[in-house]
Amino acid sequence: MNEHKPIVGGGPKKVLYTLAMVSRIGIGKAAKALTARNTCKACAYGMGGQMGGMTNELGEFPSVCNKSVQAQSTDIQPAIPYQIFEHHPISDLMELSGREMEHLGRLGNPIYKSRNSQRFHEVTWDFALDLAATRLRATDPRRSFFYSSGRSSNEAGFIFQLLARAYGTNNVNNCSYYCHQATSEGLATTIGKGTATVELADLKGADLIFVIGANPSSNHPRFIHMLKNCRDRGGEVIVINPAREPGLVKFAVPKSPGSMLAGGTEIASLFVQPRIGSDIALLKGIAKAVIEMAAEDAVFLSAHTNGFDDFSADVGNLGWDDIEAACGVPRQEIEEIARRYAASRNAVFAWGMGMTHHLHGTANVEAIANLALLRGMIGRPFAGLLPLRGHSNVQGIGTIGVKPVLARDVLTRMERAFGVTFPAERGLDTMGCIHAAHDGAIDAAVIMGGNLYGATPDTAYAEAALARIGFKLFLTTTLNQGHVHGLGEGEVLILPVTARDEEWEPTTQESMFNFVRLSDGGIRRLGNVRPESTILCDLATMMLPTSPVPFAAFKHHAKIREAIASIVPGMEQLADIDVARREFHIANRLLHEPHFGMPDGKARFVVTPLPAQPTAPLQLATVRSEGQFNTIIYEERDSYRYGAGRDSLFLNREDMASFGVSEDQRVWVRSETGRMEARVVPFDLPRGSALAYYPEANVLVGTAIDERSRTPAFKSVGITIEPIAH
């Protein structure tokens, strides 16, 4: 490994990697999967649907990336041989890595672990559904929870939360409580809406794009095309990130022959590296500099905002010495950011979980919104806010109600539509459900997709919590470590579901741009897998035979969409999407006019205090690798970080010297929560900052949360290190 050898994101290696994956899948199968009219299964940036599998909502072709191919690769696998379960106890499966679990194959039949058993065995659908209904009927609903990933469709998600509430619990949550819930909370207090204010087309007219606390070169590769487009038009891309990620410095965009021939395109016109967790100080510093140069939009502020005077006074009272000390970025560099921002006509602010994964994550998002409002960059075309969300339908899952608290108008409409009264108490968020399970207060859990075990901080705590749940029902396409760890002595039932392009009827998904796509489904690969919606409806009719909710009818997705359209504001066009084939932006989400979701229509500045300075010698952020999607590990080594392995700890060289460790040395990494063994890798980071891979480093992450968003601090963990004696 050579730290100084330049790494270029994308490029021929990614093209060859994609070709190799396609070859392994089979060219015919891959072509069918990638070109069918289904939404991409990877990130929420979105592509596919009715314009074609490799086309985005602007009609751009080919709109595809290696993440799309990776996601398809796990679905186009044969079924796991029954001998795996017949000849191997669960302890053997627990020895497999995340990558090895994913590559066992597709789950082709229901599998069951009885109480106190150490093995899975295959069972029939009749046995499985009867068992699930019996166990859930025997459970007090208040001692259960329902959790969904962002992989599922709007249709399945709506049934999922409806079943939970009809059953008698509001303990309904999704993976956003571990990722972007701070975004929803922080935008609600500032602009009165919780999602992106821009559409994909707006990026084509932006002359400045901020990328804050995100690494789209690995996690949202197609966004890099838009960043390149901005640079090609003479615009600026300002990256604010503690780690100088090579793919954000230079990226060879595969769909651009010029970029490929040139050996890559410069992405960041300015790369700023604050210390981990110090973003509020930096953002307030930028705002202070903008105000000092009188570059705020006074007309916009007067007509369309409240609270500016308090905000201005707060940043005015903050000294430059305090700002520099907090974030580690010199005043001159902060003022240069402000000058470039002041010169822009249309700025888009994009951010990722580097902003939300803190105990002050909601305040981080408020600070971004403050900075955008300062120059009137919200409420018009080509400018606004863009949270870079993860899974392909995580935003849609929230839109249709998979969350512990529904808006009052939505709940009222749903109760009237079905003639029922749902539970009134506030449901538990995701971390709240884990705490309840750890306290022995959860008897049953229904987990649809995802890897709740792997996604939860404090791995030992998560394993103990899940093990105390007497009955766990999983719905999944493939097995992951969450299906074999944390099982305890209780019963476990795992049901095989169709992938998105295998659905028996069309489904819909929502992108981070609030764009709803229609997926045709219809591909048949395995003979004994069923759609989540079908499973949930059958389960509901067995659990709640007298319920007025027409679960049997909802096996037909058009009926579900009609219900969603009549209940969820902005989703009215969903009612006939399967007939009209007309995909759409959810009403009243995009902000091309300065009318905000507050009672008076004005946005609001929020004063964000500086967080307390950390006391630990190092602050650790957990990160994903290039060959990874959420908790799914496709490749064990990270080609964008010098081939680093999953056990790497990335450090500044000066920090390495101060701790007396050298490159490739094995060290113990300790936090207040736990410890892990790691291999030291030098990386371009500010002093006092460190990186390690998620989910392996979750052993170090505590269960403390941002009280406003209920999100754990995966990206600000106090650690120390010590060499391992040989």
XYZ file of C-alpha atoms in Angstrom:
726
model
C 0.000 0.000 0.000
C 1.336 3.473 -0.877
C -0.499 6.346 0.778
C 0.887 8.840 -1.727
C -0.140 7.017 -4.873
C -3.149 8.963 -6.183
C -6.455 7.127 -6.213
C -9.011 8.078 -8.852
C -12.647 7.140 -8.289
C -14.618 5.358 -10.985
C -12.673 4.755 -14.169
C -11.692 1.603 -16.053
C -11.416 -0.494 -12.883
C -15.069 0.150 -12.077
C -16.056 -0.617 -15.679
C -14.117 -3.881 -15.567
C -15.568 -4.679 -12.150
C -19.079 -4.164 -13.506
C -18.305 -6.340 -16.522
C -16.967 -9.064 -14.240
C -20.091 -8.922 -12.083
C -22.311 -9.078 -15.160
C -20.308 -12.032 -16.452
C -20.675 -13.841 -13.119
C -24.408 -13.187 -13.058
C -24.754 -14.142 -16.705
C -25.127 -11.578 -19.470
C -28.703 -12.611 -20.278
C -29.889 -12.510 -16.676
C -28.057 -9.258 -15.968
C -29.426 -7.542 -19.058
C -32.962 -8.623 -18.219
C -32.634 -7.396 -14.647
C -30.967 -4.082 -15.451
C -33.162 -3.091 -18.398
C -36.574 -4.144 -17.065
C -38.889 -1.331 -15.976
C -38.084 -1.544 -12.293
C -36.610 0.972 -9.875
C -32.937 0.526 -8.995
C -32.498 -1.520 -5.815
C -29.551 0.504 -4.528
C -29.505 4.101 -3.285
C -32.380 6.569 -3.113
C -30.855 8.760 -5.834
C -33.156 6.734 -8.035
C -33.318 5.478 -11.591
C -35.384 2.995 -13.551
C -39.125 2.596 -13.483
C -41.268 3.240 -16.511
C -38.564 5.030 -18.509
C -36.423 1.899 -18.409
C -34.138 0.220 -15.929
C -31.061 2.317 -16.684
C -32.788 5.671 -17.243
C -33.420 8.435 -14.712
C -36.333 10.876 -14.544
C -34.526 13.247 -16.917
C -34.394 10.533 -19.576
C -30.615 10.167 -19.256
C -29.229 6.821 -20.430
C -27.306 4.879 -19.277
C -27.922 5.920 -15.678
C -26.319 2.995 -13.900
C -23.483 2.379 -11.453
C -21.665 -0.533 -9.895
C -23.959 -0.310 -6.837
C -26.889 -1.171 -9.113
C -25.069 -4.215 -10.434
C -23.982 -5.273 -6.949
C -27.567 -5.089 -5.707
C -28.729 -7.232 -8.608
C -25.954 -9.746 -8.095
C -27.302 -10.988 -4.769
C -30.827 -11.357 -6.124
C -29.731 -13.357 -9.166
C -28.404 -16.253 -7.123
C -29.735 -19.787 -6.871
C -31.478 -20.827 -3.680
C -29.402 -21.791 -0.643
C -29.054 -25.613 -0.735
C -31.076 -27.298 1.998
C -27.922 -29.149 3.030
C -26.601 -25.880 4.511
C -29.284 -26.064 7.187
C -29.332 -29.857 7.425
C -25.604 -30.271 8.035
C -24.631 -27.050 9.821
C -25.782 -25.718 13.182
C -26.344 -21.999 13.626
C -22.949 -21.745 15.325
C -21.337 -22.600 11.971
C -23.310 -19.870 10.221
C -22.231 -17.398 12.903
C -18.625 -17.926 11.813
C -19.354 -16.511 8.346
C -18.513 -12.917 7.471
C -21.170 -10.541 6.188
C -19.988 -11.060 2.617
C -20.022 -14.843 3.004
C -23.578 -14.749 4.390
C -24.819 -12.719 1.413
C -23.188 -15.137 -1.007
C -24.764 -18.293 0.408
C -27.519 -17.734 -2.148
C -31.131 -16.629 -2.046
C -33.398 -17.897 0.697
C -35.659 -20.182 -1.307
C -37.924 -21.710 1.364
C -39.174 -20.749 4.837
C -36.789 -21.816 7.592
C -37.522 -22.254 11.289
C -35.576 -22.544 14.542
C -37.640 -23.948 17.373
C -37.189 -22.912 20.993
C -33.798 -24.002 22.405
C -32.788 -25.477 19.047
C -29.386 -24.781 17.507
C -30.448 -25.431 13.916
C -32.701 -24.115 11.184
C -34.753 -26.471 9.094
C -36.970 -25.853 6.095
C -40.747 -25.777 6.618
C -43.833 -25.318 4.463
C -45.621 -22.020 3.957
C -48.736 -23.362 5.688
C -46.718 -24.296 8.770
C -44.882 -20.969 8.737
C -47.934 -18.725 8.444
C -49.915 -20.713 10.997
C -47.013 -20.539 13.462
C -46.497 -16.787 12.942
C -50.195 -16.012 13.372
C -50.436 -18.217 16.465
C -47.410 -16.673 18.155
C -48.445 -13.083 17.404
C -52.043 -13.674 18.522
C -50.692 -14.964 21.826
C -48.525 -11.856 22.339
C -49.645 -8.628 23.952
C -49.276 -6.172 21.003
C -47.760 -3.596 23.345
C -44.892 -6.053 23.895
C -44.034 -6.276 20.204
C -42.395 -4.117 17.557
C -42.411 -3.940 13.760
C -39.264 -2.796 11.928
C -38.741 -2.261 8.175
C -35.733 -1.433 6.057
C -35.936 0.926 3.074
C -35.859 -1.942 0.572
C -39.576 -2.682 0.616
C -42.216 -1.130 -1.620
C -44.727 1.541 -0.678
C -47.424 -1.094 -0.983
C -45.788 -3.566 1.407
C -44.843 -0.764 3.795
C -48.400 0.527 3.988
C -49.761 -2.940 4.802
C -46.939 -3.449 7.308
C -47.759 -0.382 9.392
C -51.503 -0.931 8.982
C -51.185 -4.503 10.268
C -49.140 -3.343 13.261
C -51.655 -0.651 14.246
C -54.678 -2.898 13.657
C -52.903 -5.511 15.773
C -52.542 -2.946 18.555
C -49.090 -1.356 18.558
C -47.520 1.885 17.381
C -44.043 0.393 17.857
C -43.574 0.752 14.107
C -40.256 2.059 12.887
C -37.748 1.979 10.074
C -34.060 2.321 9.354
C -34.238 6.128 9.023
C -33.986 6.379 12.809
C -30.437 5.132 12.337
C -29.664 7.451 9.418
C -31.590 10.569 8.303
C -34.214 11.134 10.987
C -32.162 14.142 12.123
C -32.717 15.565 8.645
C -36.480 15.257 8.959
C -36.409 16.888 12.400
C -33.985 19.658 11.470
C -35.855 20.624 8.320
C -39.200 20.587 10.113
C -38.036 23.310 12.511
C -36.526 25.511 9.784
C -38.572 25.136 6.594
C -41.553 23.132 7.823
C -40.885 20.161 5.531
C -38.740 17.086 6.072
C -37.416 16.133 2.639
C -35.395 17.530 -0.273
C -36.563 20.852 -1.678
C -35.037 20.224 -5.128
C -35.642 17.856 -8.009
C -32.949 16.185 -10.084
C -33.337 18.792 -12.851
C -32.413 21.566 -10.405
C -28.865 20.218 -10.186
C -28.402 21.052 -13.871
C -28.823 24.753 -13.104
C -26.782 24.976 -9.900
C -23.467 26.836 -10.086
C -22.405 25.773 -6.581
C -23.013 22.419 -4.904
C -21.958 21.839 -1.305
C -21.283 18.190 -0.396
C -21.214 18.020 3.409
C -20.457 14.932 5.491
C -21.019 12.551 2.599
C -18.960 10.376 0.265
C -21.071 10.014 -2.889
C -18.161 8.581 -4.866
C -18.775 5.381 -2.893
C -22.375 5.662 -1.738
C -24.194 7.633 -4.489
C -21.935 7.253 -7.553
C -24.453 8.697 -10.037
C -24.469 11.964 -8.085
C -20.821 12.375 -9.144
C -22.070 12.872 -12.724
C -24.012 15.928 -11.546
C -20.993 17.267 -9.676
C -18.896 16.877 -12.826
C -21.637 18.589 -14.821
C -21.511 21.538 -12.432
C -17.730 21.809 -12.800
C -17.985 21.495 -16.593
C -20.298 24.528 -16.620
C -17.789 26.556 -14.662
C -19.446 25.986 -11.292
C -18.017 25.128 -7.910
C -18.171 21.949 -5.819
C -17.235 22.569 -2.197
C -16.696 19.371 -0.233
C -16.804 19.620 3.572
C -15.636 16.342 5.061
C -12.999 15.407 7.668
C -11.599 12.689 5.395
C -10.086 13.724 2.097
C -11.799 10.949 0.147
C -9.932 10.235 -3.107
C -13.148 9.707 -5.088
C -14.262 13.257 -4.249
C -10.939 14.712 -5.340
C -10.807 13.052 -8.740
C -13.289 10.693 -10.400
C -13.274 9.100 -13.851
C -16.973 9.177 -14.751
C -17.696 6.010 -16.780
C -20.451 7.645 -18.893
C -18.080 10.486 -19.909
C -15.482 9.450 -22.515
C -13.580 12.679 -21.913
C -13.365 12.033 -18.192
C -12.187 8.479 -18.785
C -9.552 9.453 -21.368
C -8.229 12.237 -19.160
C -7.726 9.823 -16.275
C -10.439 11.438 -14.211
C -12.177 14.743 -13.560
C -11.449 17.108 -10.696
C -14.592 16.967 -8.546
C -13.948 19.238 -5.569
C -12.982 22.798 -6.420
C -12.424 23.275 -2.677
C -11.982 20.496 -0.111
C -12.416 21.585 3.528
C -11.562 19.231 6.414
C -13.076 20.152 9.791
C -12.472 17.913 12.768
C -15.106 15.230 13.293
C -18.193 16.623 15.020
C -17.277 20.312 14.589
C -19.526 21.156 11.628
C -21.716 23.644 13.494
C -18.698 25.826 14.241
C -17.634 25.742 10.596
C -21.127 26.464 9.253
C -21.605 29.339 11.695
C -18.203 30.643 10.644
C -19.253 30.647 6.988
C -22.476 32.453 7.920
C -20.496 34.982 9.993
C -18.218 35.707 7.040
C -21.162 36.080 4.640
C -22.785 38.616 6.968
C -19.514 40.474 7.509
C -19.187 40.922 3.735
C -22.869 42.030 3.558
C -23.669 39.209 1.134
C -26.910 38.069 2.790
C -30.139 38.439 0.788
C -31.834 41.178 2.800
C -34.974 41.250 0.645
C -35.517 37.494 0.979
C -34.789 37.562 4.702
C -37.325 40.300 5.329
C -40.078 38.821 3.179
C -39.721 35.097 3.794
C -38.010 34.346 7.119
C -38.309 34.814 10.859
C -35.576 34.804 13.486
C -32.753 36.314 11.441
C -31.903 39.005 13.988
C -31.341 36.433 16.736
C -29.307 34.275 14.361
C -27.199 37.214 13.197
C -26.546 38.311 16.764
C -25.503 34.783 17.734
C -22.924 34.387 14.941
C -21.812 37.989 15.447
C -21.004 37.286 19.083
C -18.991 34.203 18.183
C -15.297 35.021 17.991
C -13.075 33.838 15.164
C -10.639 32.328 17.631
C -13.445 30.204 19.070
C -14.542 29.111 15.595
C -11.029 28.128 14.541
C -10.380 26.325 17.822
C -13.609 24.350 17.533
C -13.376 23.166 13.909
C -9.654 23.378 13.162
C -10.236 25.262 9.890
C -8.364 28.581 9.538
C -10.363 31.810 9.251
C -8.925 32.518 5.790
C -10.232 29.189 4.477
C -13.666 29.787 6.000
C -13.793 33.243 4.434
C -12.838 31.732 1.068
C -15.839 29.379 1.299
C -18.016 32.391 2.095
C -16.652 34.349 -0.887
C -17.448 31.514 -3.265
C -20.876 31.117 -1.745
C -21.509 34.869 -2.008
C -20.558 34.770 -5.692
C -22.953 31.937 -6.533
C -26.329 32.492 -8.134
C -27.807 29.056 -7.421
C -26.489 26.862 -4.611
C -27.572 23.361 -3.618
C -26.620 21.953 -0.218
C -26.253 18.154 -0.175
C -25.347 16.204 2.965
C -25.141 12.693 4.296
C -24.914 10.826 7.557
C -21.686 12.568 8.445
C -24.069 15.323 9.545
C -26.844 13.276 11.130
C -24.862 10.649 13.092
C -24.103 12.878 16.076
C -25.712 13.688 19.409
C -26.323 17.103 17.850
C -27.328 15.760 14.426
C -30.593 17.699 14.267
C -28.756 20.938 15.073
C -26.249 20.139 12.299
C -29.095 20.041 9.779
C -30.566 23.256 11.175
C -27.160 24.902 10.686
C -27.149 23.861 7.018
C -30.669 25.227 6.535
C -29.653 28.482 8.239
C -26.770 28.917 5.808
C -29.001 28.235 2.793
C -31.660 30.669 4.008
C -29.059 33.363 4.571
C -28.741 33.946 0.824
C -32.258 32.930 -0.187
C -31.127 29.588 -1.604
C -34.352 27.784 -0.723
C -37.630 28.429 -2.494
C -36.570 28.798 -6.125
C -35.397 26.628 -9.017
C -31.818 25.343 -9.185
C -31.152 25.959 -5.477
C -32.110 24.264 -2.232
C -31.551 21.359 0.111
C -30.700 17.760 -0.817
C -30.284 15.142 1.929
C -28.468 12.189 0.326
C -30.624 9.330 1.562
C -29.546 5.717 1.560
C -31.783 2.831 0.551
C -33.892 3.033 -2.575
C -37.251 3.462 -0.831
C -36.340 4.582 2.673
C -38.069 7.911 2.069
C -41.183 6.214 0.698
C -41.400 3.908 3.694
C -41.612 6.979 5.904
C -44.072 8.749 3.622
C -46.629 5.947 3.813
C -46.473 5.659 7.594
C -43.847 3.164 8.769
C -43.001 5.287 11.806
C -44.073 5.390 15.442
C -45.998 8.661 15.237
C -48.294 9.558 12.350
C -49.412 13.068 11.527
C -52.825 13.657 13.096
C -54.555 14.249 9.745
C -53.102 11.035 8.292
C -54.126 8.984 11.323
C -57.648 10.438 11.235
C -58.061 9.673 7.530
C -56.816 6.137 8.015
C -59.173 5.475 10.913
C -62.124 6.857 8.937
C -61.205 4.899 5.819
C -61.272 1.572 7.662
C -63.702 2.279 10.476
C -61.188 1.466 13.205
C -59.525 3.192 16.136
C -55.796 2.725 16.354
C -53.677 2.837 19.542
C -53.268 6.339 20.929
C -49.926 6.019 22.744
C -46.689 7.147 21.148
C -44.765 4.258 19.627
C -41.123 3.452 20.233
C -38.409 4.492 17.788
C -35.831 1.955 16.611
C -33.347 2.471 19.451
C -36.269 2.583 21.884
C -37.361 -0.864 20.709
C -33.864 -2.233 21.243
C -33.774 -0.769 24.760
C -37.196 -2.274 25.509
C -36.038 -5.667 24.242
C -32.918 -5.452 26.390
C -35.144 -4.720 29.385
C -37.190 -7.852 28.658
C -40.257 -5.843 27.585
C -40.542 -7.249 24.030
C -41.919 -10.731 23.366
C -42.238 -10.649 19.561
C -40.686 -8.735 16.672
C -41.548 -8.593 12.978
C -38.531 -7.486 10.936
C -38.984 -6.806 7.218
C -35.671 -6.618 5.382
C -32.456 -5.051 6.575
C -30.030 -6.185 9.243
C -31.211 -4.715 12.525
C -28.520 -6.550 14.477
C -25.739 -5.221 12.253
C -27.154 -1.707 12.084
C -27.515 -1.218 15.846
C -24.777 0.414 17.940
C -23.030 -1.450 20.761
C -22.988 -4.861 19.138
C -22.898 -6.795 22.409
C -25.893 -4.847 23.711
C -27.783 -5.353 20.434
C -27.125 -9.096 20.477
C -28.295 -9.422 24.067
C -31.415 -7.342 23.382
C -32.487 -9.314 20.336
C -31.747 -12.623 22.082
C -34.331 -11.786 24.760
C -37.169 -11.620 22.236
C -39.104 -14.895 22.411
C -40.392 -14.915 18.814
C -38.781 -13.219 15.846
C -40.287 -13.188 12.363
C -38.038 -12.089 9.495
C -38.953 -11.394 5.864
C -35.912 -11.365 3.572
C -34.420 -12.193 0.190
C -31.022 -13.329 1.485
C -29.555 -14.217 4.851
C -27.294 -11.825 6.731
C -25.578 -11.843 10.106
C -28.732 -10.491 11.741
C -30.459 -13.795 10.990
C -27.948 -15.865 12.956
C -26.719 -13.518 15.706
C -28.880 -12.494 18.632
C -31.288 -15.419 18.254
C -31.148 -16.567 21.872
C -33.250 -19.517 22.987
C -36.455 -18.307 21.377
C -38.219 -19.234 18.154
C -37.118 -17.753 14.845
C -39.011 -17.905 11.567
C -37.477 -16.542 8.352
C -39.658 -16.176 5.270
C -38.293 -15.847 1.702
C -39.633 -12.885 -0.269
C -39.526 -11.763 -3.866
C -37.046 -9.135 -4.965
C -38.465 -5.917 -6.426
C -38.238 -7.096 -10.019
C -39.897 -10.417 -9.066
C -43.060 -8.916 -7.530
C -46.271 -10.518 -8.771
C -47.884 -7.114 -9.305
C -46.388 -3.644 -9.920
C -45.025 -1.731 -6.925
C -43.913 1.858 -6.317
C -40.870 3.513 -4.755
C -39.926 7.097 -3.828
C -36.518 8.661 -4.473
C -34.689 11.280 -2.407
C -36.036 13.801 -4.948
C -39.631 12.989 -3.888
C -40.150 11.242 -7.235
C -42.426 8.182 -7.244
C -41.588 5.425 -9.719
C -43.568 2.382 -10.822
C -41.812 -0.993 -10.958
C -43.329 -3.706 -13.155
C -41.904 -6.758 -11.379
C -42.770 -9.995 -13.131
C -39.379 -11.728 -13.403
C -39.471 -15.285 -12.047
C -36.318 -16.804 -10.588
C -37.279 -18.951 -7.588
C -40.372 -21.061 -7.274
C -41.271 -20.771 -3.599
C -40.763 -17.104 -2.699
C -43.693 -14.741 -2.127
C -44.233 -10.960 -2.163
C -44.098 -9.230 1.204
C -47.571 -7.819 0.588
C -49.027 -11.283 0.026
C -47.355 -12.668 3.150
C -48.499 -9.746 5.294
C -52.073 -9.897 4.020
C -52.306 -13.639 4.616
C -50.821 -13.201 8.069
C -53.236 -10.354 8.862
C -56.323 -12.335 7.874
C -55.205 -15.185 10.128
C -54.296 -12.921 13.058
C -57.244 -10.531 12.777
C -60.099 -12.455 11.108
C -62.767 -9.934 12.198
C -60.828 -6.774 11.364
C -62.698 -4.279 9.148
C -59.441 -3.556 7.326
C -59.719 -5.336 3.930
C -56.395 -7.148 4.115
C -57.447 -9.874 1.675
C -58.281 -7.253 -0.961
C -54.920 -5.575 -0.431
C -53.174 -8.534 -2.020
C -54.044 -6.600 -5.169
C -51.699 -3.639 -5.151
C -54.070 -1.322 -6.995
C -56.351 -1.461 -3.945
C -53.493 -0.491 -1.638
C -52.546 2.424 -3.862
C -56.108 3.681 -3.876
C -56.051 3.676 -0.076
C -52.678 5.443 0.116
C -53.842 8.066 -2.380
C -56.885 8.873 -0.277
C -55.005 8.937 3.039
C -51.505 10.374 2.500
C -51.345 14.032 1.381
C -49.450 14.552 -1.853
C -49.878 10.953 -3.010
C -53.155 11.450 -4.876
C -51.609 10.556 -8.243
C -50.732 7.112 -6.901
C -54.335 5.963 -7.327
C -54.087 5.295 -11.067
C -50.338 5.077 -11.616
C -50.601 1.466 -12.800
C -53.099 2.550 -15.485
C -51.675 5.922 -16.499
C -48.065 4.768 -16.083
C -47.367 8.370 -15.135
C -44.656 8.739 -12.506
C -44.725 11.916 -10.444
C -43.250 14.201 -7.815
C -45.144 14.144 -4.542
C -47.260 17.285 -4.302
C -46.082 20.209 -2.150
C -42.602 18.839 -1.533
C -40.449 20.707 -4.081
C -39.839 24.336 -3.140
C -39.553 26.394 -6.310
C -41.400 29.258 -4.640
C -40.538 30.731 -1.215
C -43.597 29.439 0.603
C -42.596 27.290 3.530
C -44.451 24.735 5.610
C -44.916 26.971 8.622
C -48.252 28.493 9.721
C -47.264 31.903 8.320
C -45.514 30.472 5.261
C -42.129 31.792 6.379
C -38.953 29.845 7.091
C -37.290 30.162 10.480
C -33.688 30.596 11.542
C -32.696 28.424 14.499
C -29.826 29.341 16.784
C -27.506 26.319 17.078
C -25.123 26.373 20.070
C -21.640 24.944 19.647
C -21.425 21.399 21.051
C -19.060 20.733 23.910
C -15.512 19.947 22.872
C -14.703 16.217 23.014
C -12.513 14.981 25.854
C -11.203 11.771 24.264
C -7.876 12.016 22.399
C -9.474 10.806 19.160
C -12.950 11.126 17.640
C -13.955 8.157 15.496
C -16.444 8.159 12.640
C -17.730 4.846 11.300
C -17.842 4.763 7.497
C -18.825 2.538 4.579
C -16.350 1.168 2.059
C -16.563 1.428 -1.706
C -17.608 -2.233 -1.940
C -20.462 -1.892 0.531
C -24.109 -0.844 0.672
C -25.540 -0.143 4.110
C -24.656 -3.278 6.115
C -24.173 -5.405 2.983
C -20.521 -6.161 2.233
C -19.858 -6.952 -1.428
C -16.060 -6.702 -1.333
C -13.708 -7.188 1.621
C -11.194 -4.559 0.457
C -11.787 -0.888 -0.253
C -10.404 0.106 -3.638
C -10.945 3.813 -2.881
C -8.892 3.669 0.332
C -5.747 1.916 -0.905
C -7.165 -1.608 -0.648
C -7.793 -1.344 3.088
C -9.416 -4.339 4.785
C -12.463 -4.388 7.027
C -10.309 -4.275 10.186
C -8.658 -0.955 9.312
C -8.306 2.079 11.572
C -7.535 5.208 9.547
C -5.391 7.820 11.322
C -3.539 11.057 10.679
C 0.219 10.360 10.531
C 0.933 12.866 13.304
C -1.579 11.096 15.550
C 0.121 7.817 14.691
C 3.428 9.268 15.862
C 1.937 10.655 19.067
C 0.503 7.225 19.944
C 3.716 5.484 18.935
C 2.151 3.301 16.241
C 3.216 2.640 12.680
C 1.523 1.687 9.431
C 0.058 -1.845 9.397
C 0.578 -2.185 13.160
C -2.094 -4.020 15.124
C -3.715 -1.932 17.866
C -6.503 -2.102 20.388
C -9.142 0.572 19.823
C -11.106 1.342 22.987
C -14.169 3.435 23.712
C -16.457 3.707 26.709
C -18.575 1.009 25.059
C -16.142 -1.644 23.901
C -12.943 -2.488 22.120
C -11.833 -3.905 18.788
C -8.586 -5.004 17.233
C -7.556 -3.035 14.163
C -4.749 -2.470 11.680
C -3.435 1.094 11.384
C -3.738 2.786 7.990
C -2.484 6.361 7.439
C -5.046 8.645 5.828
C -5.577 12.316 5.099
C -7.539 13.349 8.195
C -7.341 16.282 10.618
C -5.467 15.728 13.875
C -7.684 14.015 16.425
C -9.952 12.328 13.856
C -10.157 8.626 12.956
C -12.223 6.326 10.734
C -13.208 2.650 10.966
C -15.665 0.518 9.035
C -19.320 0.072 9.878
C -20.773 -2.297 11.033
C -17.584 -3.878 12.437
C -16.816 -0.770 14.519
C -20.303 -0.746 16.042
C -18.696 -2.542 18.992
C -17.287 0.902 19.902
C -20.458 2.946 19.389
C -22.641 3.660 22.396
C -26.425 3.683 22.529
C -26.707 7.367 23.466
C -28.886 9.281 21.013
C -29.675 12.733 19.734
C -32.763 13.298 21.869
C -34.542 15.172 19.093
C -34.096 12.642 16.282
C -33.472 9.514 18.403
C -30.423 8.788 16.199
C -27.224 7.250 17.641
C -23.840 8.969 17.258
C -22.154 6.583 14.832
C -19.820 9.350 13.661
C -18.546 10.923 16.863
C -17.159 8.236 19.151
C -14.439 9.072 21.635
C -11.626 6.512 21.406
C -8.070 5.827 22.458
C -5.626 3.335 20.986
C -2.747 1.235 22.240
C -0.331 -1.064 20.403
C -0.833 -4.798 20.743
C 2.239 -6.379 22.238
C 3.746 -9.086 20.100
